[in-house]
mmCIF file of C-alpha atoms in Angstrom:
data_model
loop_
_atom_site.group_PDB
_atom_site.id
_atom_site.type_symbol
_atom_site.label_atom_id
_atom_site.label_comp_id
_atom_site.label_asym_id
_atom_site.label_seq_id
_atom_site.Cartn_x
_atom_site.Cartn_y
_atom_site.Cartn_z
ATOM 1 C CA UNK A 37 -7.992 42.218 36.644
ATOM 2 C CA UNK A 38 -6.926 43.041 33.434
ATOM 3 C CA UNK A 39 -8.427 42.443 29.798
ATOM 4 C CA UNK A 40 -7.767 40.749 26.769
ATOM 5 C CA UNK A 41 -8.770 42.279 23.345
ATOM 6 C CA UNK A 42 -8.847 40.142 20.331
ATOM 7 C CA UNK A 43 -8.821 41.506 16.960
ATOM 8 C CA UNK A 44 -10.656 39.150 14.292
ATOM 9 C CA UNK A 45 -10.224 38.549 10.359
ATOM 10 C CA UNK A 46 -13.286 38.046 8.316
ATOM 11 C CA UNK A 47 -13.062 34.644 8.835
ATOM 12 C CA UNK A 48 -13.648 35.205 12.703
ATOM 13 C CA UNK A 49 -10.135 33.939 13.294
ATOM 14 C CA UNK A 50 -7.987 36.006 16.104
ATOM 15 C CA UNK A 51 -5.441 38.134 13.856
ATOM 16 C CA UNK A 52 -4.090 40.126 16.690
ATOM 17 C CA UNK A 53 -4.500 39.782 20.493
ATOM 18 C CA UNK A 54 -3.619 42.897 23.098
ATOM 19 C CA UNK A 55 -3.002 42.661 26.804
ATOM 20 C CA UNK A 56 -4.427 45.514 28.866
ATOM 21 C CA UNK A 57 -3.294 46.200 32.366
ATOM 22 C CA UNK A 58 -3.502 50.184 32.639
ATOM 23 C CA UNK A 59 -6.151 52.709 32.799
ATOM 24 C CA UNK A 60 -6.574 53.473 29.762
ATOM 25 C CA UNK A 61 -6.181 51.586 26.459
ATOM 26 C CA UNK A 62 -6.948 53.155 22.763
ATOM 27 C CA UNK A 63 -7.502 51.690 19.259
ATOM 28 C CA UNK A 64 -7.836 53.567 16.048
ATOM 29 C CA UNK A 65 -5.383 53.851 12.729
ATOM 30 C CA UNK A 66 -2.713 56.212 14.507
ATOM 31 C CA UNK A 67 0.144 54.552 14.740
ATOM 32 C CA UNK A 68 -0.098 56.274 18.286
ATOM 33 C CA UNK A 69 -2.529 54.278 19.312
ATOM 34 C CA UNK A 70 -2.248 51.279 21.771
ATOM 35 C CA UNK A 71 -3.895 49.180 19.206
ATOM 36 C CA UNK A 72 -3.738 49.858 15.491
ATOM 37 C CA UNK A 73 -6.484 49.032 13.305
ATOM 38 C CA UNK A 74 -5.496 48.474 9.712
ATOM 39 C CA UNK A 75 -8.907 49.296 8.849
ATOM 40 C CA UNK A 76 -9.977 52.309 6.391
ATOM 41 C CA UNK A 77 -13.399 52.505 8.310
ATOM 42 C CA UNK A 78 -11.844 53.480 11.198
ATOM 43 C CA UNK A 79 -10.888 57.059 12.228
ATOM 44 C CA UNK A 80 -7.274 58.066 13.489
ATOM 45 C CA UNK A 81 -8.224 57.735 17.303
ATOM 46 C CA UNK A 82 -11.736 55.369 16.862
ATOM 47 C CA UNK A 83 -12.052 54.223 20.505
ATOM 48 C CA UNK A 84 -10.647 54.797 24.173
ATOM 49 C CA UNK A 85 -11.221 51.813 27.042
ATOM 50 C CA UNK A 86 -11.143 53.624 30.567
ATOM 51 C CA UNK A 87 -10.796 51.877 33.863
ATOM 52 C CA UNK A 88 -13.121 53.249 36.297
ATOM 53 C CA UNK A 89 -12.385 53.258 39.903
ATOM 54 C CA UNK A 90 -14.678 50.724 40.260
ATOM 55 C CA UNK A 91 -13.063 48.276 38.445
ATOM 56 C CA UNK A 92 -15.165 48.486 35.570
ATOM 57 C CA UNK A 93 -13.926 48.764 32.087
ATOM 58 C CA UNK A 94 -15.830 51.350 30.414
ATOM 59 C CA UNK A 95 -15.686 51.712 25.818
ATOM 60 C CA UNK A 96 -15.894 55.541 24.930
ATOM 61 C CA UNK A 97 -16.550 56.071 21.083
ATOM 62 C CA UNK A 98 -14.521 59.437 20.243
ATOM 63 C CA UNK A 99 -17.337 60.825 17.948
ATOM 64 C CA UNK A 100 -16.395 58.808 14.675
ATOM 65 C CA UNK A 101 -17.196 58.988 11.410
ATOM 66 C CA UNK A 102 -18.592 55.391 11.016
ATOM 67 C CA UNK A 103 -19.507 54.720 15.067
ATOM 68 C CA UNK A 104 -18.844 52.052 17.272
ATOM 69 C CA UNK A 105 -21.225 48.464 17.529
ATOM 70 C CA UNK A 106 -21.860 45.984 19.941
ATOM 71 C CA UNK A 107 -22.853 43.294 18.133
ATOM 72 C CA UNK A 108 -23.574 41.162 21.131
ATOM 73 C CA UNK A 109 -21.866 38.843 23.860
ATOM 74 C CA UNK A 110 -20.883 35.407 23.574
ATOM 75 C CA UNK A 111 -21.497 34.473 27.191
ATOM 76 C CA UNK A 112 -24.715 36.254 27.448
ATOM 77 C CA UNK A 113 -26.829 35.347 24.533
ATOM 78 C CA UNK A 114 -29.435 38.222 25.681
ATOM 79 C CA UNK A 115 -27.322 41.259 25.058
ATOM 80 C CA UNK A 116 -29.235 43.161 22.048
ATOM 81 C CA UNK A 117 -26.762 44.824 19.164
ATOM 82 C CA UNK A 118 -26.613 48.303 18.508
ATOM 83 C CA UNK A 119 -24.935 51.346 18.328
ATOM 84 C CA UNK A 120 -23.125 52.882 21.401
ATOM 85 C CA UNK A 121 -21.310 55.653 22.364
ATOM 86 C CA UNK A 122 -20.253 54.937 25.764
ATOM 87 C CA UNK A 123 -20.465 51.310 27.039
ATOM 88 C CA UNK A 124 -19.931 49.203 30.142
ATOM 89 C CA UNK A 125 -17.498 45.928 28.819
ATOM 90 C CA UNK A 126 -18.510 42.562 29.500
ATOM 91 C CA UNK A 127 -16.549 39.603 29.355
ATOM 92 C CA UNK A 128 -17.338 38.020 26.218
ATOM 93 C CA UNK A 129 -18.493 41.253 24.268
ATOM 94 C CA UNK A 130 -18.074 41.159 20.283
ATOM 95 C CA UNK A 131 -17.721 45.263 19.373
ATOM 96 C CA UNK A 132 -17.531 46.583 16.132
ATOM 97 C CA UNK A 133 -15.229 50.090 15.504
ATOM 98 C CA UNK A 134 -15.962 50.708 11.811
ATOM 99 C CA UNK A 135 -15.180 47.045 9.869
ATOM 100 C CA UNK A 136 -12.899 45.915 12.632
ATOM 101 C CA UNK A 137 -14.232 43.215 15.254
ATOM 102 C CA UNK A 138 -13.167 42.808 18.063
ATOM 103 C CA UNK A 139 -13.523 40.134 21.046
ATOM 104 C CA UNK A 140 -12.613 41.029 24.892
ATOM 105 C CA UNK A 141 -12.452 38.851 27.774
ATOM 106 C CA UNK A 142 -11.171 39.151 30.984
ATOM 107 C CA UNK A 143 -7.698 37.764 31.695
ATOM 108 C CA UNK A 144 -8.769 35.497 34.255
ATOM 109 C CA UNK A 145 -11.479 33.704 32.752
ATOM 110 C CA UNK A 146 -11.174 29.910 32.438
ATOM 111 C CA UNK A 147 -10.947 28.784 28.811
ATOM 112 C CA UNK A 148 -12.099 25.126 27.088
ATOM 113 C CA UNK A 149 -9.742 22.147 27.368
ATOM 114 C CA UNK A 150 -7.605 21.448 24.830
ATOM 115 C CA UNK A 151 -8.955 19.545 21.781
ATOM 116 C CA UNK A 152 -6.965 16.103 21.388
ATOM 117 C CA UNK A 153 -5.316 15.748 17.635
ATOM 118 C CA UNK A 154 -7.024 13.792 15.290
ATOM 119 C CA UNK A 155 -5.146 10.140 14.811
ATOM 120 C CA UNK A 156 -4.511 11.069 11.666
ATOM 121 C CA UNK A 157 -2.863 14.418 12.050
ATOM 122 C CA UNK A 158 0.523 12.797 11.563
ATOM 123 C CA UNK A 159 -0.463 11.110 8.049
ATOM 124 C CA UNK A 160 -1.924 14.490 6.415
ATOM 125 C CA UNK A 161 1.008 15.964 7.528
ATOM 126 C CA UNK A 162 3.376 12.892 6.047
ATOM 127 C CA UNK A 163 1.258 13.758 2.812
ATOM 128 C CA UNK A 164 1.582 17.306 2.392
ATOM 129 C CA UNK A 165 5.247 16.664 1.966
ATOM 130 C CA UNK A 166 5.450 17.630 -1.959
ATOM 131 C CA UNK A 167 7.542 14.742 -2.916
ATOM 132 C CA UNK A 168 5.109 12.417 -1.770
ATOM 133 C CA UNK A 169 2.553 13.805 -3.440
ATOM 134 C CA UNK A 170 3.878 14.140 -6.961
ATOM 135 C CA UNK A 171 5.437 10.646 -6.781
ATOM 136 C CA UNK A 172 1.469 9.599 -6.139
ATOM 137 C CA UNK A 173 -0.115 11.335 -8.813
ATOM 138 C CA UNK A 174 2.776 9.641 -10.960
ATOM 139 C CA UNK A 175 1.785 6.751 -9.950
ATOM 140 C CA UNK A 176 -2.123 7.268 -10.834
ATOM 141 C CA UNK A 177 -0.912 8.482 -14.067
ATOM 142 C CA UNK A 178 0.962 5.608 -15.038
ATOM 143 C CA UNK A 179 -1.177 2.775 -13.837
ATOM 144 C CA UNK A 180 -3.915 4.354 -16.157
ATOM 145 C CA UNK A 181 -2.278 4.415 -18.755
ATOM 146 C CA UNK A 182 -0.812 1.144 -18.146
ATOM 147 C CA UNK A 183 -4.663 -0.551 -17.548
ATOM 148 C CA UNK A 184 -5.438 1.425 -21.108
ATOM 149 C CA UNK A 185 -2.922 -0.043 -22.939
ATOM 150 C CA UNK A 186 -3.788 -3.816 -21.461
ATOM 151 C CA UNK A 187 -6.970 -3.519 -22.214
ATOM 152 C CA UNK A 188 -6.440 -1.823 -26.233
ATOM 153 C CA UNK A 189 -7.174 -4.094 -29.277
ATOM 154 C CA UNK A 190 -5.913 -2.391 -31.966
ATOM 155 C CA UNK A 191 -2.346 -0.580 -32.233
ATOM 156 C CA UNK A 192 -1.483 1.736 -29.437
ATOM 157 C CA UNK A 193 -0.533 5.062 -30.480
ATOM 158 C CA UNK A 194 1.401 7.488 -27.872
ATOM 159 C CA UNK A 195 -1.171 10.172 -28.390
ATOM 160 C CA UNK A 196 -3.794 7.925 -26.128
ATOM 161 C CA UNK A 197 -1.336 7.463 -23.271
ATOM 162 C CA UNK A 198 -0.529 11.355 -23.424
ATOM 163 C CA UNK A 199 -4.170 11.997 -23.416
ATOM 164 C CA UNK A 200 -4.212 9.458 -20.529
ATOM 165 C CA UNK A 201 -1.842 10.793 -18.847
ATOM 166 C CA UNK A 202 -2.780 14.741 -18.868
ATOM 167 C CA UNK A 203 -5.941 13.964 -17.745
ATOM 168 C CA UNK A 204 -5.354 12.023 -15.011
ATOM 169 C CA UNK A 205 -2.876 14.888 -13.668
ATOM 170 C CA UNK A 206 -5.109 18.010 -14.390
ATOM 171 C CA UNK A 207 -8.051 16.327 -12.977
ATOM 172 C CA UNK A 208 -6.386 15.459 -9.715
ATOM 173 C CA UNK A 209 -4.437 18.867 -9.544
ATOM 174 C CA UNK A 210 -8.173 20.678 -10.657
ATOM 175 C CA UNK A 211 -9.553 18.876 -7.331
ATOM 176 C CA UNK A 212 -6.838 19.240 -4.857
ATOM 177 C CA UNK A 213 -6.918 23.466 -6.472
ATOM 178 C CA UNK A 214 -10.395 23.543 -5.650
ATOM 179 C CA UNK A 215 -10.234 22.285 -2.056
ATOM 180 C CA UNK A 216 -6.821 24.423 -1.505
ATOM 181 C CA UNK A 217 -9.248 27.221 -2.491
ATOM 182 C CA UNK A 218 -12.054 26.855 0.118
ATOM 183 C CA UNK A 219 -9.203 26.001 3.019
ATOM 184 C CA UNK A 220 -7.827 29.070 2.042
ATOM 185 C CA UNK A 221 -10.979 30.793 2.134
ATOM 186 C CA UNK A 222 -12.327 29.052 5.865
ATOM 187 C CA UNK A 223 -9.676 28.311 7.431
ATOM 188 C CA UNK A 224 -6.556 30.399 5.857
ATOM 189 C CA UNK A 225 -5.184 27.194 5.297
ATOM 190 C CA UNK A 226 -4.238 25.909 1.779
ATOM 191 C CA UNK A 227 -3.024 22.087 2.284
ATOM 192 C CA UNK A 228 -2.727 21.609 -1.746
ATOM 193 C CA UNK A 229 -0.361 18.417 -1.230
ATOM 194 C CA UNK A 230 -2.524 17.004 1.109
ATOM 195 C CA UNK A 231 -5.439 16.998 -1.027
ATOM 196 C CA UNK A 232 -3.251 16.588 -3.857
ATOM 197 C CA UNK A 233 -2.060 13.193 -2.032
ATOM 198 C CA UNK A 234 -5.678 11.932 -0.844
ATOM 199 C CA UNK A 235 -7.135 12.337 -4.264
ATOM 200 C CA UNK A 236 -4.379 10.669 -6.183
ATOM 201 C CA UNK A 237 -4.439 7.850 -3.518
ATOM 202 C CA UNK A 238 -8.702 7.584 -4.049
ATOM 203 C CA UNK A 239 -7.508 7.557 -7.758
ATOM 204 C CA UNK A 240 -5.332 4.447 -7.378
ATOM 205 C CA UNK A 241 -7.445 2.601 -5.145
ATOM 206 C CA UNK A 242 -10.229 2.777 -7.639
ATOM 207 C CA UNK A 243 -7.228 1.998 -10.734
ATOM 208 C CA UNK A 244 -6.692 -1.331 -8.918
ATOM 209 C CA UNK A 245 -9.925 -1.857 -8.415
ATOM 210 C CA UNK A 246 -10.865 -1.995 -12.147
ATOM 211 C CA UNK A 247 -8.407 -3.606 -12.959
ATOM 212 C CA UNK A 248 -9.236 -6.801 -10.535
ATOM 213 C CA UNK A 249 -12.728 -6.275 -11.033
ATOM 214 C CA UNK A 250 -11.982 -6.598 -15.161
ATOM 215 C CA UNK A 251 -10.350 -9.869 -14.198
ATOM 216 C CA UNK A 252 -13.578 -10.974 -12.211
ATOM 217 C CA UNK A 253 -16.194 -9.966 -14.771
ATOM 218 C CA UNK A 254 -13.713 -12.020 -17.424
ATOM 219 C CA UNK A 255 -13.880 -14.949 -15.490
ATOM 220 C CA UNK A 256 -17.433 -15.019 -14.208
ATOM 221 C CA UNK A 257 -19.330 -12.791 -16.211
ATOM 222 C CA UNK A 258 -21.237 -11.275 -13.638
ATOM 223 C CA UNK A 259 -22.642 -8.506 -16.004
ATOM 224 C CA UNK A 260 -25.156 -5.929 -14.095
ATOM 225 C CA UNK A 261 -23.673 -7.167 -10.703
ATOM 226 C CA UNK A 262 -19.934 -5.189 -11.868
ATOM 227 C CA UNK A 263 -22.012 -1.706 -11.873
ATOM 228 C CA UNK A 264 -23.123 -2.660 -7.523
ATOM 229 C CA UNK A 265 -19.915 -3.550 -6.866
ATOM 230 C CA UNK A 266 -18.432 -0.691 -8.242
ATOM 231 C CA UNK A 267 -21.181 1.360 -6.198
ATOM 232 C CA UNK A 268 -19.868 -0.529 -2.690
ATOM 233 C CA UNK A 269 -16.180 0.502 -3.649
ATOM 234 C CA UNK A 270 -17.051 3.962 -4.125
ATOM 235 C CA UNK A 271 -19.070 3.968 -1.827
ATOM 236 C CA UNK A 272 -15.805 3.968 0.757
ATOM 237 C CA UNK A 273 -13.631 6.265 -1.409
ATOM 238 C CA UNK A 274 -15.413 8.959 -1.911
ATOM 239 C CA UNK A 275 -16.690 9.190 1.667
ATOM 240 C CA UNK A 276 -13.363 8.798 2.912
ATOM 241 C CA UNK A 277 -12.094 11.402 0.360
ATOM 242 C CA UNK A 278 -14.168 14.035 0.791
ATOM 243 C CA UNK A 279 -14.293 13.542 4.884
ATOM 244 C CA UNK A 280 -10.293 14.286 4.744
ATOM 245 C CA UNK A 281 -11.547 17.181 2.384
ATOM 246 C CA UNK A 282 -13.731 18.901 4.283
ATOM 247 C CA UNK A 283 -11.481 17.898 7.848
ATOM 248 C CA UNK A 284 -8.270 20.081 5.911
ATOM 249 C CA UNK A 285 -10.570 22.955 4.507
ATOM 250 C CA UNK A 286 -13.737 23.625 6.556
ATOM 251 C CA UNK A 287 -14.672 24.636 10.537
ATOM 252 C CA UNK A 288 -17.420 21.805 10.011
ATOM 253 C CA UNK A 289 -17.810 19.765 13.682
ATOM 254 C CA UNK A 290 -17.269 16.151 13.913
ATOM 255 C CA UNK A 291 -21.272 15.069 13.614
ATOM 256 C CA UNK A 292 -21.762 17.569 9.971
ATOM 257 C CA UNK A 293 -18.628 16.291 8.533
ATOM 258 C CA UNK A 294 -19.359 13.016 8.734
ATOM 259 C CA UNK A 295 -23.120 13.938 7.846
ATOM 260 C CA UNK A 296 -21.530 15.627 4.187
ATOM 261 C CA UNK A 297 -18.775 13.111 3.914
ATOM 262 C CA UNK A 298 -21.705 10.166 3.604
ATOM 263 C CA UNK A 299 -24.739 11.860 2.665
ATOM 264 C CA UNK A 300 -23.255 13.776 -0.612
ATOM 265 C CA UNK A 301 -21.424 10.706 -2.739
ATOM 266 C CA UNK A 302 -24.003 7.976 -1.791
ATOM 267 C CA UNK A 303 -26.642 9.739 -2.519
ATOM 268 C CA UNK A 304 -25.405 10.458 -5.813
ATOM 269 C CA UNK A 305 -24.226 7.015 -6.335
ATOM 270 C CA UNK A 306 -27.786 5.668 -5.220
ATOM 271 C CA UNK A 307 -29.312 6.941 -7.958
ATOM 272 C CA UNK A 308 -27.789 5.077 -10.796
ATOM 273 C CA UNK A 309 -27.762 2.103 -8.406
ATOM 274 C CA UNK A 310 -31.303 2.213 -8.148
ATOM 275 C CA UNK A 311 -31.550 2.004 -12.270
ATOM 276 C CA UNK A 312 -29.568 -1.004 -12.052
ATOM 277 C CA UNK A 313 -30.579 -3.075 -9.616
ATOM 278 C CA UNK A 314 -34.311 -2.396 -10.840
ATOM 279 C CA UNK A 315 -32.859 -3.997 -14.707
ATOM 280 C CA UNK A 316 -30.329 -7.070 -13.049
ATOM 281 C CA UNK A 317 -33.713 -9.347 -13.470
ATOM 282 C CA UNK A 318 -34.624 -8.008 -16.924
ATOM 283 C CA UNK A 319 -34.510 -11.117 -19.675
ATOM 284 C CA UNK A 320 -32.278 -10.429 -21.943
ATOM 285 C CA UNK A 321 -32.375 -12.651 -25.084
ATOM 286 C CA UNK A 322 -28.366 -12.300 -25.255
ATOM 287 C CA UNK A 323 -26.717 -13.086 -22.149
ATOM 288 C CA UNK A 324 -23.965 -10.308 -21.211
ATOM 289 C CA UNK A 325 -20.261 -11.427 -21.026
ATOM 290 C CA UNK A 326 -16.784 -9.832 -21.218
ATOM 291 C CA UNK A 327 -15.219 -9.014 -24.157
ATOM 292 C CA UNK A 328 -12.469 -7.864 -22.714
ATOM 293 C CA UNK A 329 -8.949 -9.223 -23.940
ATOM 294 C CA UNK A 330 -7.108 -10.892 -21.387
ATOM 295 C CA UNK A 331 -4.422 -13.240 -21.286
ATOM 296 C CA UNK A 332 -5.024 -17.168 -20.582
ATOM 297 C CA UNK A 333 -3.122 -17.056 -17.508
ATOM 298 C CA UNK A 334 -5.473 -14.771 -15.744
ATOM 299 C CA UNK A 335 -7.706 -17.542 -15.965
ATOM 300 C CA UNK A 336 -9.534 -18.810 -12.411
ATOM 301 C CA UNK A 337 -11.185 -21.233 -13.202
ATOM 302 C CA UNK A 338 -11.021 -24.552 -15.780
ATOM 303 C CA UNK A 339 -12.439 -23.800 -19.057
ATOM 304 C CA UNK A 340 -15.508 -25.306 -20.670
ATOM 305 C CA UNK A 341 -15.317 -26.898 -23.765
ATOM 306 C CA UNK A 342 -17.015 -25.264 -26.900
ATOM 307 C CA UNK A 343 -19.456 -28.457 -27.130
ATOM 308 C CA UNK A 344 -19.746 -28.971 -23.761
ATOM 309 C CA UNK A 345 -21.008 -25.302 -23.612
ATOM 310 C CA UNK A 346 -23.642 -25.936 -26.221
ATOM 311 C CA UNK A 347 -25.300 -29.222 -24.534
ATOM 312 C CA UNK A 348 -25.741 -27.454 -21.182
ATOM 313 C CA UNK A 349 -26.885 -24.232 -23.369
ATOM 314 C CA UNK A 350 -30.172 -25.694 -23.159
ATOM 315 C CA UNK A 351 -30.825 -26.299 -19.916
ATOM 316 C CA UNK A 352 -29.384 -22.974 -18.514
ATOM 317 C CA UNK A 353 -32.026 -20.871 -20.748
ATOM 318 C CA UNK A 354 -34.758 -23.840 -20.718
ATOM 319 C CA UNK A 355 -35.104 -23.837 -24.577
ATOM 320 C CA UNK A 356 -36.011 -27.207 -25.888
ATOM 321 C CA UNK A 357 -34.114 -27.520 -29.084
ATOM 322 C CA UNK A 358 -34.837 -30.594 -32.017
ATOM 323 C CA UNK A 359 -32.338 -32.057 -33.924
ATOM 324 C CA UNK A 360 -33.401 -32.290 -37.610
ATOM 325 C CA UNK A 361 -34.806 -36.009 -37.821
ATOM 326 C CA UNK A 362 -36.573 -35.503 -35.297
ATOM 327 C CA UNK A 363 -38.356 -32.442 -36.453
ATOM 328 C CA UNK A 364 -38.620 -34.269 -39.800
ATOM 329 C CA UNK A 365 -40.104 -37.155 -38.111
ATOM 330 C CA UNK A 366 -42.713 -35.169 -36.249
ATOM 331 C CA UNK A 367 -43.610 -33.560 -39.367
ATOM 332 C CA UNK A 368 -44.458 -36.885 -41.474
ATOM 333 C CA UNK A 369 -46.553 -37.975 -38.970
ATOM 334 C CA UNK A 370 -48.106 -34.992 -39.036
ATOM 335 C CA UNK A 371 -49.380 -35.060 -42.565
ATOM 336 C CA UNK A 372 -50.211 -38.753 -42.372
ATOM 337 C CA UNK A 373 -52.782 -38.296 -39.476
ATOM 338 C CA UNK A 374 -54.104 -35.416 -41.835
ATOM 339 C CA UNK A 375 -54.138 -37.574 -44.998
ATOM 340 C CA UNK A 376 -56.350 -39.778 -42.504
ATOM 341 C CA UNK A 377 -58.484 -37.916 -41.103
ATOM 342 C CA UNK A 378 -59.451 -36.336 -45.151
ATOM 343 C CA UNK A 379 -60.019 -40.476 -46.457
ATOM 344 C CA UNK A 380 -62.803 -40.944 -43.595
#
C-alpha cells in the first residue's frame, strides 16, 4: 500500500499531488526534500512520513517553528483538530505544516464516479471564443442605438448614439469583469468571454423585446399591463443569466444554484410588480396610451375613425354627455315649472 499526498491552494483545490511508495517521505522548503512546500511558514525540513513495519504510516513533526495540525479527516467526521507532534495517518486526514494543507489517502481507495458534463458545456465553450463574443456585444450596441434613434422625435445628434453605444459596452464588459473576478477567485477560472457572451445575448433578447413590445403597447395600448409583461420576460433572462453565472464562477451544487439563480432576480422584480399590479385598477380620469412614433405600417389592426372614436367614447367610460339643445331644452322647462309653482 502506498499513499497519496495532495497539496491544496487556498481555494481547497489540489495544486500538487505526490506518490509515496518508500519508507520514508519528507516535506519542508529544502529543495532536498521529497515534497517542497512553497510556503514561508514552513521550516527547511517541516515534516518526515515513516513507514512502520506494521504497515502503518506514521507523521513526525521535526520540532518546527510554526508546528504541525491535523485539522481533521474527511472520512471520519469524529477526528478532533489539534496540534501533533507525532501522528498515526489515516486515510482521509487534512494536516496542516505551517500554512500548507495537505490531503492523504491511500492509493487504493475507491474514488466517486465521474460527474457527466453539463449539456451545455459545448455552448459556453463555443462562447468563450473571443470573436464571438465581441461580434455579440456589437450587436447589443447597435440594435440600441438603432431602437433609440426609431423611437427619437426631434433631430438625432451623434453624441446620443455614442453615449448609447459606450454604455451598452462598458456595462456589459463591467458585468462579465465582475463575474471573471469571482471565477477567478472560486474556482481559478476566469471565463470573461463567456460571461461576456451570455450577458450581451440577455442584452439582445431584452433589445428585441422592447422593441416588439413598443409595437404592442402602440397598437393596443395596454398601459400598466407593459410593466407585467416586462416582469415575465425578465423574469427568464435574468434567471437564466445569472444560473450560467454562477455555473462558470462558483463551486455552488446543482439544488443552491438554481435556488440563487431564481430566488435573487424575482424577488427583486416582485417588488415593483407588486406596486403595479396593486394600481392596474386605479381610475384614471385620462386613459394611458402610446405616444410613441411609429410608422403606419406597423399597424395590426384597422384604424378607428376620429368620430367614430368619439360616439363610442361614451359608452366605454359610461359618461352621459348632452348635446346643447337638449341641455337648453331641459333648462326652459326648468324655469317654467318654477315660474309655476311662484303664480300659485
Amino acid at each position: 500500500m502506498a499513499l497519496i499526498i495532495e497539496e491544496l491552494n487556498r481555494a481547497h483545490r489540489v495544486q500538487m499531488r505526490y506518490h509515496m511508495d518508500g519508507d520514508k517521505f519528507t516535506l519542508g522548503r529544502a529543495y532536498s526534500n521529497d515534497a517542497i512546500l512553497e510556503d514561508i511558514h514552513t521550516d527547511g525540513r517541516h515534516a518526515e512520513i515513516r513507514r512502520e513495519e506494521d504497515g502503518n504510516y506514521i507523521l513526525h513533526d521535526l520540532n518546527t517553528v510554526n508546528g504541525s495540525q491535523l485539522l481533521g479527516n474527511l472520512k471520519d467526521r469524529s477526528v478532533k483538530p489539534g496540534e501533533i507532534s507525532s501522528h498515526q495517518i489515516s486515510s482521509g486526514d487534512l494536516i496542516q505544516c505551517g500554512k500548507s494543507r495537505l490531503r492523504i489517502f491511500n492509493c487504493d481507495d475507491s474514488v466517486a464516479e465521474a460527474t457527466p458534463l453539463h449539456s451545455l458545456e459545448n455552448l459556453f465553450a463555443s462562447l468563450s471564443h473571443p470573436l464571438y463574443a465581441i461580434l455579440l456585444v456589437l450587436a447589443v450596441a447597435l440594435s440600441t442605438a438603432l431602437l433609440s434613434y426609431l423611437g427619437y422625435a426631434r433631430t438625432y445628434q451623434w453624441t446620443i448614439a455614442v453615449n448609447i453605444l459606450a454604455s451598452a459596452v462598458i456595462g456589459l464588459v463591467i458585468y462579465a469583469g465582475v463575474w471573471a473576478f469571482v471565477g477567478r477567485v472560486v474556482r481559478h477560472e476566469t471565463h470573461f468571454f463567456a460571461h461576456l457572451s451570455i450577458a450581451a445575448i440577455g442584452a439582445l433578447t431584452y433589445a428585441v423585446w422592447e422593441w416588439f413590445g413598443s409595437v404592442l403597447n402602440y397598437n393596443f395600448a395596454i398601459g400598466n399591463t407593459m410593466e407585467v409583461l416586462d416582469f415575465l420576460v425578465l423574469a427568464i433572462i435574468l434567471p437564466a443569466m445569472l444560473w450560467c453565472a454562477c455555473y462558470l464562477a462558483t463551486n455552488l451544487g446543482r439544488a443552491w444554484r438554481w435556488a440563487v439563480a431564481l430566488i435573487l432576480p424575482i424577488g427583486f422584480l416582485g417588488l415593483s410588480l407588486v406596486e403595479t399590479i396593486s394600481s392596474i385598477d386605479d381610475f384614471s380620469e385620462t386613459p394611458e396610451i402610446s405616444t410613441e412614433l411609429k410608422y403606419d405600417n406597423m399597424l395590426l389592426r384597422k384604424p378607428v375613425p376620429m368620430q367614430e372614436f368619439i360616439t363610442g367614447s361614451a359608452a366605454q367610460f359610461d359618461i352621459p354627455i348632452k348635446n346643447d339643445e337638449s341641455e337648453k331644452g331641459s333648462k326652459d322647462s326648468s324655469s317654467e315649472e318654477d315660474d309655476s309653482a311662484e303664480v300659485e
